[in-house]
PDB file of C-alpha atoms in Angstrom:
ATOM      1  CA  MET C   5     -94.500 138.095-175.498  1.00 50.00           C
ATOM      2  CA  GLU C   6     -91.552 139.922-175.552  1.00 64.00           C
ATOM      3  CA  GLN C   7     -88.509 137.412-174.644  1.00 68.00           C
ATOM      4  CA  GLY C   8     -87.397 137.527-170.917  1.00 73.00           C
ATOM      5  CA  LEU C   9     -90.981 138.154-169.370  1.00 72.00           C
ATOM      6  CA  GLY C  10     -91.941 134.292-168.649  1.00 70.00           C
ATOM      7  CA  VAL C  11     -93.066 131.778-168.300  1.00 70.00           C
ATOM      8  CA  GLU C  12     -90.572 129.881-170.655  1.00 73.00           C
ATOM      9  CA  SER C  13     -87.349 132.365-169.485  1.00 79.00           C
ATOM     10  CA  PHE C  14     -87.054 135.575-167.673  1.00 86.00           C
ATOM     11  CA  ASP C  15     -84.077 138.126-167.445  1.00 89.00           C
ATOM     12  CA  CYS C  16     -83.884 139.630-164.404  1.00 91.00           C
ATOM     13  CA  SER C  17     -85.701 142.951-165.352  1.00 92.00           C
ATOM     14  CA  GLY C  18     -88.361 140.568-166.814  1.00 92.00           C
ATOM     15  CA  LEU C  19     -88.915 138.319-163.581  1.00 92.00           C
ATOM     16  CA  VAL C  20     -89.958 141.589-161.613  1.00 93.00           C
ATOM     17  CA  ILE C  21     -92.346 142.816-164.378  1.00 92.00           C
ATOM     18  CA  ARG C  22     -93.838 139.596-164.027  1.00 91.00           C
ATOM     19  CA  SER C  23     -93.659 139.628-159.759  1.00 90.00           C
ATOM     20  CA  VAL C  24     -95.268 143.216-159.284  1.00 90.00           C
ATOM     21  CA  CYS C  25     -97.927 142.517-162.127  1.00 90.00           C
ATOM     22  CA  ASP C  26     -98.880 139.353-160.081  1.00 90.00           C
ATOM     23  CA  VAL C  27     -98.930 141.036-157.128  1.00 88.00           C
ATOM     24  CA  LEU C  28    -101.056 143.941-158.062  1.00 88.00           C
ATOM     25  CA  GLY C  29    -103.219 142.011-160.361  1.00 91.00           C
ATOM     26  CA  LYS C  30    -102.449 143.653-163.733  1.00 90.00           C
ATOM     27  CA  LYS C  31    -101.706 141.627-166.952  1.00 91.00           C
ATOM     28  CA  VAL C  32     -97.811 142.032-168.183  1.00 89.00           C
ATOM     29  CA  ASP C  33     -98.946 143.618-171.317  1.00 89.00           C
ATOM     30  CA  GLU C  34    -100.369 146.986-168.794  1.00 89.00           C
ATOM     31  CA  TRP C  35     -96.643 147.386-167.922  1.00 90.00           C
ATOM     32  CA  PRO C  36     -95.275 150.665-169.253  1.00 89.00           C
ATOM     33  CA  ILE C  37     -92.943 149.580-172.408  1.00 88.00           C
ATOM     34  CA  GLY C  38     -90.208 152.017-171.703  1.00 88.00           C
ATOM     35  CA  LEU C  39     -89.165 150.429-167.887  1.00 89.00           C
ATOM     36  CA  ARG C  40     -88.571 147.251-169.480  1.00 90.00           C
ATOM     37  CA  HIS C  41     -84.816 147.233-168.710  1.00 92.00           C
ATOM     38  CA  VAL C  42     -83.120 147.495-164.996  1.00 92.00           C
ATOM     39  CA  ARG C  43     -81.442 150.982-166.132  1.00 91.00           C
ATOM     40  CA  ASP C  44     -84.886 152.499-167.314  1.00 91.00           C
ATOM     41  CA  MET C  45     -87.188 151.498-164.011  1.00 91.00           C
ATOM     42  CA  TRP C  46     -83.483 152.563-161.823  1.00 89.00           C
ATOM     43  CA  ASN C  47     -83.615 156.034-163.858  1.00 88.00           C
ATOM     44  CA  ALA C  48     -87.546 156.552-163.797  1.00 87.00           C
ATOM     45  CA  SER C  49     -87.055 155.846-159.903  1.00 86.00           C
ATOM     46  CA  ASN C  50     -84.184 158.413-159.390  1.00 83.00           C
ATOM     47  CA  ASP C  51     -85.544 161.761-161.474  1.00 78.00           C
ATOM     48  CA  GLY C  52     -87.854 160.479-164.099  1.00 68.00           C
ATOM     49  CA  ASP C  53     -91.674 159.941-163.861  1.00 68.00           C
ATOM     50  CA  LEU C  54     -91.784 157.839-160.866  1.00 70.00           C
ATOM     51  CA  SER C  55     -89.311 160.266-158.617  1.00 71.00           C
ATOM     52  CA  GLY C  56     -88.933 159.403-155.265  1.00 71.00           C
ATOM     53  CA  LEU C  57     -89.043 155.699-155.308  1.00 74.00           C
ATOM     54  CA  ALA C  58     -85.567 154.849-155.074  1.00 74.00           C
ATOM     55  CA  SER C  59     -83.475 154.773-152.043  1.00 76.00           C
ATOM     56  CA  ALA C  60     -80.188 153.918-150.350  1.00 76.00           C
ATOM     57  CA  ASP C  61     -81.923 151.907-147.757  1.00 82.00           C
ATOM     58  CA  ILE C  62     -83.315 148.482-148.541  1.00 88.00           C
ATOM     59  CA  SER C  63     -85.911 146.457-147.153  1.00 89.00           C
ATOM     60  CA  VAL C  64     -88.179 143.349-147.785  1.00 92.00           C
ATOM     61  CA  GLY C  65     -90.181 143.589-150.681  1.00 90.00           C
ATOM     62  CA  MET C  66     -87.768 146.165-152.318  1.00 90.00           C
ATOM     63  CA  LEU C  67     -86.481 145.735-155.702  1.00 92.00           C
ATOM     64  CA  ALA C  68     -82.246 145.382-155.546  1.00 92.00           C
ATOM     65  CA  VAL C  69     -80.506 147.295-158.164  1.00 92.00           C
ATOM     66  CA  THR C  70     -76.833 146.311-158.665  1.00 90.00           C
ATOM     67  CA  GLY C  71     -74.229 147.902-160.963  1.00 89.00           C
ATOM     68  CA  LYS C  72     -71.438 146.745-163.658  1.00 86.00           C
ATOM     69  CA  HIS C  73     -69.370 148.461-165.552  1.00 86.00           C
ATOM     70  CA  LEU C  74     -69.628 149.062-169.654  1.00 85.00           C
ATOM     71  CA  THR C  75     -67.964 150.784-171.856  1.00 89.00           C
ATOM     72  CA  ILE C  76     -70.416 153.263-173.513  1.00 85.00           C
ATOM     73  CA  ASP C  77     -69.005 155.908-176.538  1.00 91.00           C
ATOM     74  CA  GLY C  78     -65.385 154.712-175.210  1.00 92.00           C
ATOM     75  CA  TYR C  79     -65.897 155.928-171.772  1.00 90.00           C
ATOM     76  CA  ARG C  80     -66.283 153.163-169.052  1.00 90.00           C
ATOM     77  CA  GLN C  81     -69.354 153.756-166.607  1.00 86.00           C
ATOM     78  CA  TYR C  82     -70.765 152.051-163.927  1.00 84.00           C
ATOM     79  CA  VAL C  83     -74.827 151.623-164.468  1.00 88.00           C
ATOM     80  CA  PRO C  84     -77.732 149.761-163.557  1.00 91.00           C
ATOM     81  CA  GLY C  85     -77.126 146.302-164.574  1.00 91.00           C
ATOM     82  CA  HIS C  86     -79.209 143.594-162.302  1.00 92.00           C
ATOM     83  CA  ILE C  87     -82.489 143.982-160.265  1.00 94.00           C
ATOM     84  CA  GLY C  88     -84.311 141.365-157.969  1.00 94.00           C
ATOM     85  CA  VAL C  89     -86.667 141.170-155.118  1.00 94.00           C
ATOM     86  CA  VAL C  90     -85.423 141.576-151.624  1.00 93.00           C
ATOM     87  CA  THR C  91     -86.529 138.546-149.613  1.00 94.00           C
ATOM     88  CA  SER C  92     -84.049 139.651-146.393  1.00 92.00           C
ATOM     89  CA  VAL C  93     -81.977 141.849-145.078  1.00 90.00           C
ATOM     90  CA  VAL C  94     -80.068 140.763-141.626  1.00 87.00           C
ATOM     91  CA  ASP C  95     -76.625 142.257-140.749  1.00 81.00           C
ATOM     92  CA  ASN C  96     -76.005 144.265-143.998  1.00 76.00           C
ATOM     93  CA  CYS C  97     -76.391 140.918-145.937  1.00 84.00           C
ATOM     94  CA  ILE C  98     -79.195 141.492-148.467  1.00 89.00           C
ATOM     95  CA  GLU C  99     -80.551 137.987-150.013  1.00 91.00           C
ATOM     96  CA  PHE C 100     -83.191 138.592-153.054  1.00 92.00           C
ATOM     97  CA  ILE C 101     -84.959 136.574-155.724  1.00 92.00           C
ATOM     98  CA  HIS C 102     -83.530 136.957-158.989  1.00 92.00           C
ATOM     99  CA  ALA C 103     -83.184 135.301-162.180  1.00 89.00           C
ATOM    100  CA  SER C 104     -79.316 135.091-162.486  1.00 81.00           C
ATOM    101  CA  ALA C 105     -79.621 133.280-165.745  1.00 76.00           C
ATOM    102  CA  PRO C 106     -81.834 132.380-168.789  1.00 70.00           C
ATOM    103  CA  ASN C 107     -84.101 129.431-167.017  1.00 72.00           C
ATOM    104  CA  LYS C 108     -82.239 130.583-163.484  1.00 81.00           C
ATOM    105  CA  VAL C 109     -84.646 131.943-161.019  1.00 83.00           C
ATOM    106  CA  THR C 110     -82.809 131.304-157.762  1.00 83.00           C
ATOM    107  CA  GLU C 111     -82.442 133.034-153.945  1.00 84.00           C
ATOM    108  CA  GLY C 112     -79.505 134.370-153.017  1.00 84.00           C
ATOM    109  CA  ALA C 113     -77.082 136.957-151.371  1.00 83.00           C
ATOM    110  CA  VAL C 114     -75.781 140.109-153.222  1.00 81.00           C
ATOM    111  CA  LYS C 115     -72.528 138.592-153.682  1.00 69.00           C
ATOM    112  CA  ASN C 116     -70.413 142.039-153.394  1.00 62.00           C
ATOM    113  CA  THR C 117     -72.608 144.617-151.857  1.00 64.00           C
ATOM    114  CA  ALA C 118     -69.968 147.249-152.541  1.00 65.00           C
ATOM    115  CA  ARG C 119     -72.280 146.509-156.679  1.00 82.00           C
ATOM    116  CA  LEU C 120     -75.473 147.738-154.768  1.00 86.00           C
ATOM    117  CA  ILE C 121     -76.457 150.999-156.071  1.00 88.00           C
ATOM    118  CA  GLY C 122     -80.209 150.849-154.116  1.00 87.00           C
ATOM    119  CA  GLY C 123     -83.371 149.686-154.270  1.00 88.00           C
ATOM    120  CA  ILE C 124     -86.518 151.267-155.454  1.00 88.00           C
ATOM    121  CA  SER C 125     -89.671 150.993-153.572  1.00 86.00           C
ATOM    122  CA  ILE C 126     -92.875 148.886-154.621  1.00 83.00           C
ATOM    123  CA  LEU C 127     -95.281 150.112-152.336  1.00 73.00           C
ATOM    124  CA  ASP C 128     -96.453 152.794-154.588  1.00 69.00           C
ATOM    125  CA  ALA C 129     -96.016 150.697-157.448  1.00 71.00           C
ATOM    126  CA  ASP C 130     -99.416 151.780-159.003  1.00 72.00           C
ATOM    127  CA  ARG C 131     -97.830 154.366-160.173  1.00 73.00           C
ATOM    128  CA  LEU C 132     -96.135 152.796-163.056  1.00 72.00           C
ATOM    129  CA  PHE C 133     -99.718 152.017-164.684  1.00 73.00           C
ATOM    130  CA  ASP C 134    -100.361 155.495-165.049  1.00 72.00           C
ATOM    131  CA  LEU C 135     -97.419 156.684-167.382  1.00 62.00           C
TER     132      LEU C 135
END
């Protein structure tokens, strides 16, 4: 099994993959390899094979995606960098379960909502396994 997909250690996208698979009764090995990282998931939900799943409106059960700055080919870019499962939205405060570090799964607030890029709906997540 690829690193970061559990049971000993999760990265943020690995925790999301394991969670979605568990809810849908799927095996992690069935998850599309092209959607292994948060950037892949975000891009696919916006304009790829999963177009229409991305949303600026965040609600409980969605996947919250936050961004980070990276220098790519000499240019500073803002890209999807972290993902977790939304557990609460109250007065614009978003709580989510996420893997903040290897071996550290925690529930906490999105510390800077300005970093929030958007959410991905998993209501139609069965589409993932048709890719």
